[in-house]
Amino acid sequence: MNDRATVDMWFDPVCPWAWVTSRWLLEVEKVRPVDIRFNVMSLAVLNEGNDNVPEPYRDRPDEYFALRRLSWGPVRICVAAAEAHGREVLRDLYTAFGTRIHPGGQPLGDELNRAALADAGLDPALADVAERTDHDDAVRASHDAGMKPVGTDVGTPVIHAPGPVPGRAVAFFGPVVTPAPKGEAAGRLWDGVLLVAGTPGFYELKRSRDLEPSFD
């Protein structure tokens, strides 16, 4: 009898905080009876209609909006790959994108897209969808499925996990943590996150960030 639970995470490949959380979840998978399933959300979709430039880009807004446009490429590719090969390919494809973008520091663009596909054992020609809109409805559908239970005033990561009521999931933004806890420390954080997320009426626990995301 399989008593492992499925936990869904929604990611945008360009988000460094989601990347750290995803590496933590893979550690959790080793020490708790959960299987992580990856899904696509899009910060570009989330920020549609919002022309505010975040603090790091205040003196270079053109760069910010260029990056926002380029961020469509990886999510379109991820959705197209999942449609062609099944959602399970997202685990390796997200790892390929994230490894190159975050610890690797590779800029967004066609070279990155093709290299990440090759790293994941997929046809680099799939990168051609990055500049097309024919997968945008699927991107939005996946995005909405992840964001609807948590609202639109949060970003990524979003997690849907089994709650205290059998058959009913709890959904939440976070945790935002750096660096990713390893081993049993990852499991203890998971236990605590599930406890607070499953508490009726619990909404927020937060403090100011004083560290940049660490990819160690």
GROMACS .gro file of C-alpha atoms in nm:
model
  216
    1MET     CA    1   0.000   0.000   0.000
    2ASN     CA    2   0.140   0.339  -0.102
    3ASP     CA    3   0.100   0.583   0.187
    4ARG     CA    4   0.302   0.862   0.027
    5ALA     CA    5   0.122   1.190  -0.036
    6THR     CA    6   0.153   1.408  -0.346
    7VAL     CA    7   0.261   1.768  -0.287
    8ASP     CA    8   0.227   2.018  -0.572
    9MET     CA    9   0.458   2.314  -0.614
   10TRP     CA   10   0.403   2.597  -0.863
   11PHE     CA   11   0.719   2.764  -0.992
   12ASP     CA   12   0.843   3.022  -1.235
   13PRO     CA   13   1.196   2.920  -1.342
   14VAL     CA   14   1.325   3.276  -1.307
   15CYS     CA   15   1.238   3.317  -0.937
   16PRO     CA   16   1.541   3.257  -0.712
   17TRP     CA   17   1.331   3.211  -0.397
   18ALA     CA   18   1.117   2.946  -0.564
   19TRP     CA   19   1.436   2.770  -0.673
   20VAL     CA   20   1.563   2.748  -0.314
   21THR     CA   21   1.223   2.626  -0.192
   22SER     CA   22   1.215   2.361  -0.464
   23ARG     CA   23   1.553   2.227  -0.356
   24TRP     CA   24   1.424   2.213   0.001
   25LEU     CA   25   1.118   2.017  -0.114
   26LEU     CA   26   1.340   1.761  -0.284
   27GLU     CA   27   1.519   1.720   0.048
   28VAL     CA   28   1.181   1.678   0.222
   29GLU     CA   29   1.099   1.402  -0.025
   30LYS     CA   30   1.395   1.204   0.110
   31VAL     CA   31   1.290   1.219   0.476
   32ARG     CA   32   0.910   1.240   0.469
   33PRO     CA   33   0.652   1.026   0.281
   34VAL     CA   34   0.579   1.285   0.012
   35ASP     CA   35   0.627   1.299  -0.364
   36ILE     CA   36   0.681   1.644  -0.514
   37ARG     CA   37   0.499   1.730  -0.836
   38PHE     CA   38   0.599   2.045  -1.021
   39ASN     CA   39   0.363   2.285  -1.197
   40VAL     CA   40   0.407   2.611  -1.387
   41MET     CA   41   0.303   2.957  -1.280
   42SER     CA   42   0.416   3.282  -1.441
   43LEU     CA   43   0.538   3.598  -1.275
   44ALA     CA   44   0.479   3.773  -1.607
   45VAL     CA   45   0.110   3.677  -1.587
   46LEU     CA   46   0.095   3.772  -1.220
   47ASN     CA   47   0.241   4.117  -1.294
   48GLU     CA   48   0.029   4.198  -1.599
   49GLY     CA   49  -0.100   4.552  -1.569
   50ASN     CA   50   0.151   4.633  -1.296
   51ASP     CA   51   0.406   4.883  -1.424
   52ASN     CA   52   0.578   4.937  -1.089
   53VAL     CA   53   0.952   4.878  -1.115
   54PRO     CA   54   1.101   4.689  -0.818
   55GLU     CA   55   1.375   4.853  -0.613
   56PRO     CA   56   1.678   4.677  -0.771
   57TYR     CA   57   1.575   4.807  -1.116
   58ARG     CA   58   1.457   5.161  -1.030
   59ASP     CA   59   1.748   5.316  -1.219
   60ARG     CA   60   1.718   5.076  -1.515
   61PRO     CA   61   1.348   5.013  -1.584
   62ASP     CA   62   1.409   4.912  -1.946
   63GLU     CA   63   1.616   4.617  -1.824
   64TYR     CA   64   1.338   4.512  -1.587
   65PHE     CA   65   1.070   4.509  -1.857
   66ALA     CA   66   1.303   4.330  -2.099
   67LEU     CA   67   1.361   4.058  -1.839
   68ARG     CA   68   0.987   4.034  -1.777
   69ARG     CA   69   0.931   3.977  -2.148
   70LEU     CA   70   1.209   3.718  -2.168
   71SER     CA   71   1.065   3.534  -1.867
   72TRP     CA   72   0.777   3.417  -2.087
   73GLY     CA   73   1.016   3.187  -2.273
   74PRO     CA   74   1.093   2.932  -1.999
   75VAL     CA   75   0.731   2.900  -1.883
   76ARG     CA   76   0.608   2.852  -2.239
   77ILE     CA   77   0.873   2.587  -2.295
   78CYS     CA   78   0.787   2.410  -1.968
   79VAL     CA   79   0.417   2.397  -2.055
   80ALA     CA   80   0.488   2.280  -2.410
   81ALA     CA   81   0.723   2.008  -2.280
   82ALA     CA   82   0.461   1.888  -2.031
   83GLU     CA   83   0.197   1.876  -2.304
   84ALA     CA   84   0.427   1.676  -2.531
   85HIS     CA   85   0.585   1.440  -2.278
   86GLY     CA   86   0.376   1.447  -1.960
   87ARG     CA   87   0.395   1.663  -1.651
   88GLU     CA   88   0.666   1.445  -1.498
   89VAL     CA   89   0.924   1.603  -1.732
   90LEU     CA   90   0.892   1.929  -1.539
   91ARG     CA   91   1.105   1.796  -1.254
   92ASP     CA   92   1.417   1.757  -1.468
   93LEU     CA   93   1.340   2.054  -1.692
   94TYR     CA   94   1.293   2.288  -1.396
   95THR     CA   95   1.617   2.159  -1.247
   96ALA     CA   96   1.792   2.224  -1.579
   97PHE     CA   97   1.658   2.579  -1.609
   98GLY     CA   98   1.710   2.661  -1.242
   99THR     CA   99   2.066   2.529  -1.228
  100ARG     CA  100   2.167   2.744  -1.523
  101ILE     CA  101   1.975   3.057  -1.417
  102HIS     CA  102   2.048   3.068  -1.044
  103PRO     CA  103   2.380   2.912  -0.936
  104GLY     CA  104   2.494   2.927  -1.299
  105GLY     CA  105   2.402   3.292  -1.359
  106GLN     CA  106   2.319   3.232  -1.727
  107PRO     CA  107   2.109   3.511  -1.879
  108LEU     CA  108   1.761   3.449  -2.015
  109GLY     CA  109   1.737   3.390  -2.386
  110ASP     CA  110   1.749   3.135  -2.663
  111GLU     CA  111   2.091   2.994  -2.571
  112LEU     CA  112   1.971   2.920  -2.218
  113ASN     CA  113   1.644   2.770  -2.340
  114ARG     CA  114   1.811   2.528  -2.580
  115ALA     CA  115   2.080   2.428  -2.332
  116ALA     CA  116   1.826   2.359  -2.056
  117LEU     CA  117   1.618   2.141  -2.287
  118ALA     CA  118   1.927   1.944  -2.385
  119ASP     CA  119   2.025   1.905  -2.018
  120ALA     CA  120   1.681   1.757  -1.949
  121GLY     CA  121   1.711   1.512  -2.239
  122LEU     CA  122   1.454   1.695  -2.451
  123ASP     CA  123   1.471   1.824  -2.808
  124PRO     CA  124   1.630   2.173  -2.810
  125ALA     CA  125   1.400   2.260  -3.100
  126LEU     CA  126   1.122   2.294  -2.843
  127ALA     CA  127   1.283   2.630  -2.760
  128ASP     CA  128   1.107   2.770  -3.066
  129VAL     CA  129   0.787   2.809  -2.861
  130ALA     CA  130   0.954   3.073  -2.640
  131GLU     CA  131   0.853   3.358  -2.871
  132ARG     CA  132   0.511   3.221  -2.964
  133THR     CA  133   0.179   3.274  -2.788
  134ASP     CA  134   0.009   2.946  -2.881
  135HIS     CA  135   0.082   2.796  -2.536
  136ASP     CA  136  -0.018   3.103  -2.338
  137ASP     CA  137  -0.369   2.976  -2.260
  138ALA     CA  138  -0.213   2.665  -2.106
  139VAL     CA  139   0.036   2.879  -1.910
  140ARG     CA  140  -0.252   3.086  -1.774
  141ALA     CA  141  -0.459   2.779  -1.688
  142SER     CA  142  -0.172   2.624  -1.492
  143HIS     CA  143  -0.100   2.958  -1.327
  144ASP     CA  144  -0.463   3.006  -1.225
  145ALA     CA  145  -0.488   2.652  -1.085
  146GLY     CA  146  -0.199   2.725  -0.852
  147MET     CA  147  -0.286   3.082  -0.756
  148LYS     CA  148  -0.664   3.069  -0.713
  149PRO     CA  149  -0.655   2.905  -0.366
  150VAL     CA  150  -0.396   3.154  -0.232
  151GLY     CA  151  -0.492   3.479  -0.405
  152THR     CA  152  -0.298   3.712  -0.632
  153ASP     CA  153  -0.113   3.921  -0.371
  154VAL     CA  154   0.162   3.658  -0.345
  155GLY     CA  155   0.415   3.522  -0.591
  156THR     CA  156   0.604   3.196  -0.616
  157PRO     CA  157   0.658   2.946  -0.460
  158VAL     CA  158   0.304   2.824  -0.408
  159ILE     CA  159   0.247   2.483  -0.255
  160HIS     CA  160  -0.066   2.266  -0.235
  161ALA     CA  161  -0.028   1.994   0.028
  162PRO     CA  162  -0.247   1.743   0.214
  163GLY     CA  163  -0.430   1.911   0.499
  164PRO     CA  164  -0.562   1.784   0.833
  165VAL     CA  165  -0.895   1.691   0.672
  166PRO     CA  166  -0.847   1.379   0.455
  167GLY     CA  167  -0.892   1.452   0.087
  168ARG     CA  168  -0.875   1.828   0.133
  169ALA     CA  169  -0.556   2.014   0.042
  170VAL     CA  170  -0.418   2.328   0.198
  171ALA     CA  171  -0.255   2.589  -0.025
  172PHE     CA  172  -0.003   2.854   0.074
  173PHE     CA  173   0.272   3.083  -0.049
  174GLY     CA  174   0.621   2.995   0.072
  175PRO     CA  175   0.811   2.909   0.269
  176VAL     CA  176   1.072   3.165   0.170
  177VAL     CA  177   1.394   3.029   0.316
  178THR     CA  178   1.765   3.040   0.243
  179PRO     CA  179   1.970   2.832   0.217
  180ALA     CA  180   1.761   2.521   0.161
  181PRO     CA  181   1.760   2.305   0.477
  182LYS     CA  182   1.901   1.957   0.429
  183GLY     CA  183   1.821   1.616   0.576
  184GLU     CA  184   1.613   1.604   0.891
  185ALA     CA  185   1.623   1.984   0.920
  186ALA     CA  186   1.426   1.992   0.594
  187GLY     CA  187   1.178   1.746   0.741
  188ARG     CA  188   1.128   1.948   1.059
  189LEU     CA  189   1.059   2.263   0.860
  190TRP     CA  190   0.807   2.067   0.653
  191ASP     CA  191   0.633   1.945   0.969
  192GLY     CA  192   0.606   2.300   1.099
  193VAL     CA  193   0.485   2.444   0.769
  194LEU     CA  194   0.210   2.181   0.748
  195LEU     CA  195   0.108   2.253   1.107
  196VAL     CA  196   0.058   2.626   1.055
  197ALA     CA  197  -0.086   2.592   0.703
  198GLY     CA  198  -0.343   2.341   0.829
  199THR     CA  199  -0.457   2.564   1.115
  200PRO     CA  200  -0.798   2.721   1.033
  201GLY     CA  201  -0.775   3.098   1.017
  202PHE     CA  202  -0.396   3.111   0.999
  203TYR     CA  203  -0.279   3.354   0.729
  204GLU     CA  204   0.064   3.500   0.780
  205LEU     CA  205   0.396   3.466   0.959
  206LYS     CA  206   0.664   3.698   0.827
  207ARG     CA  207   0.981   3.893   0.899
  208SER     CA  208   1.200   4.120   0.688
  209ARG     CA  209   1.457   3.947   0.466
  210ASP     CA  210   1.815   4.040   0.543
  211LEU     CA  211   1.982   3.780   0.320
  212GLU     CA  212   1.996   3.728  -0.054
  213PRO     CA  213   1.896   3.380  -0.179
  214SER     CA  214   2.177   3.131  -0.130
  215PHE     CA  215   2.211   2.841  -0.373
  216ASP     CA  216   2.446   2.630  -0.160
   0.00000   0.00000   0.00000
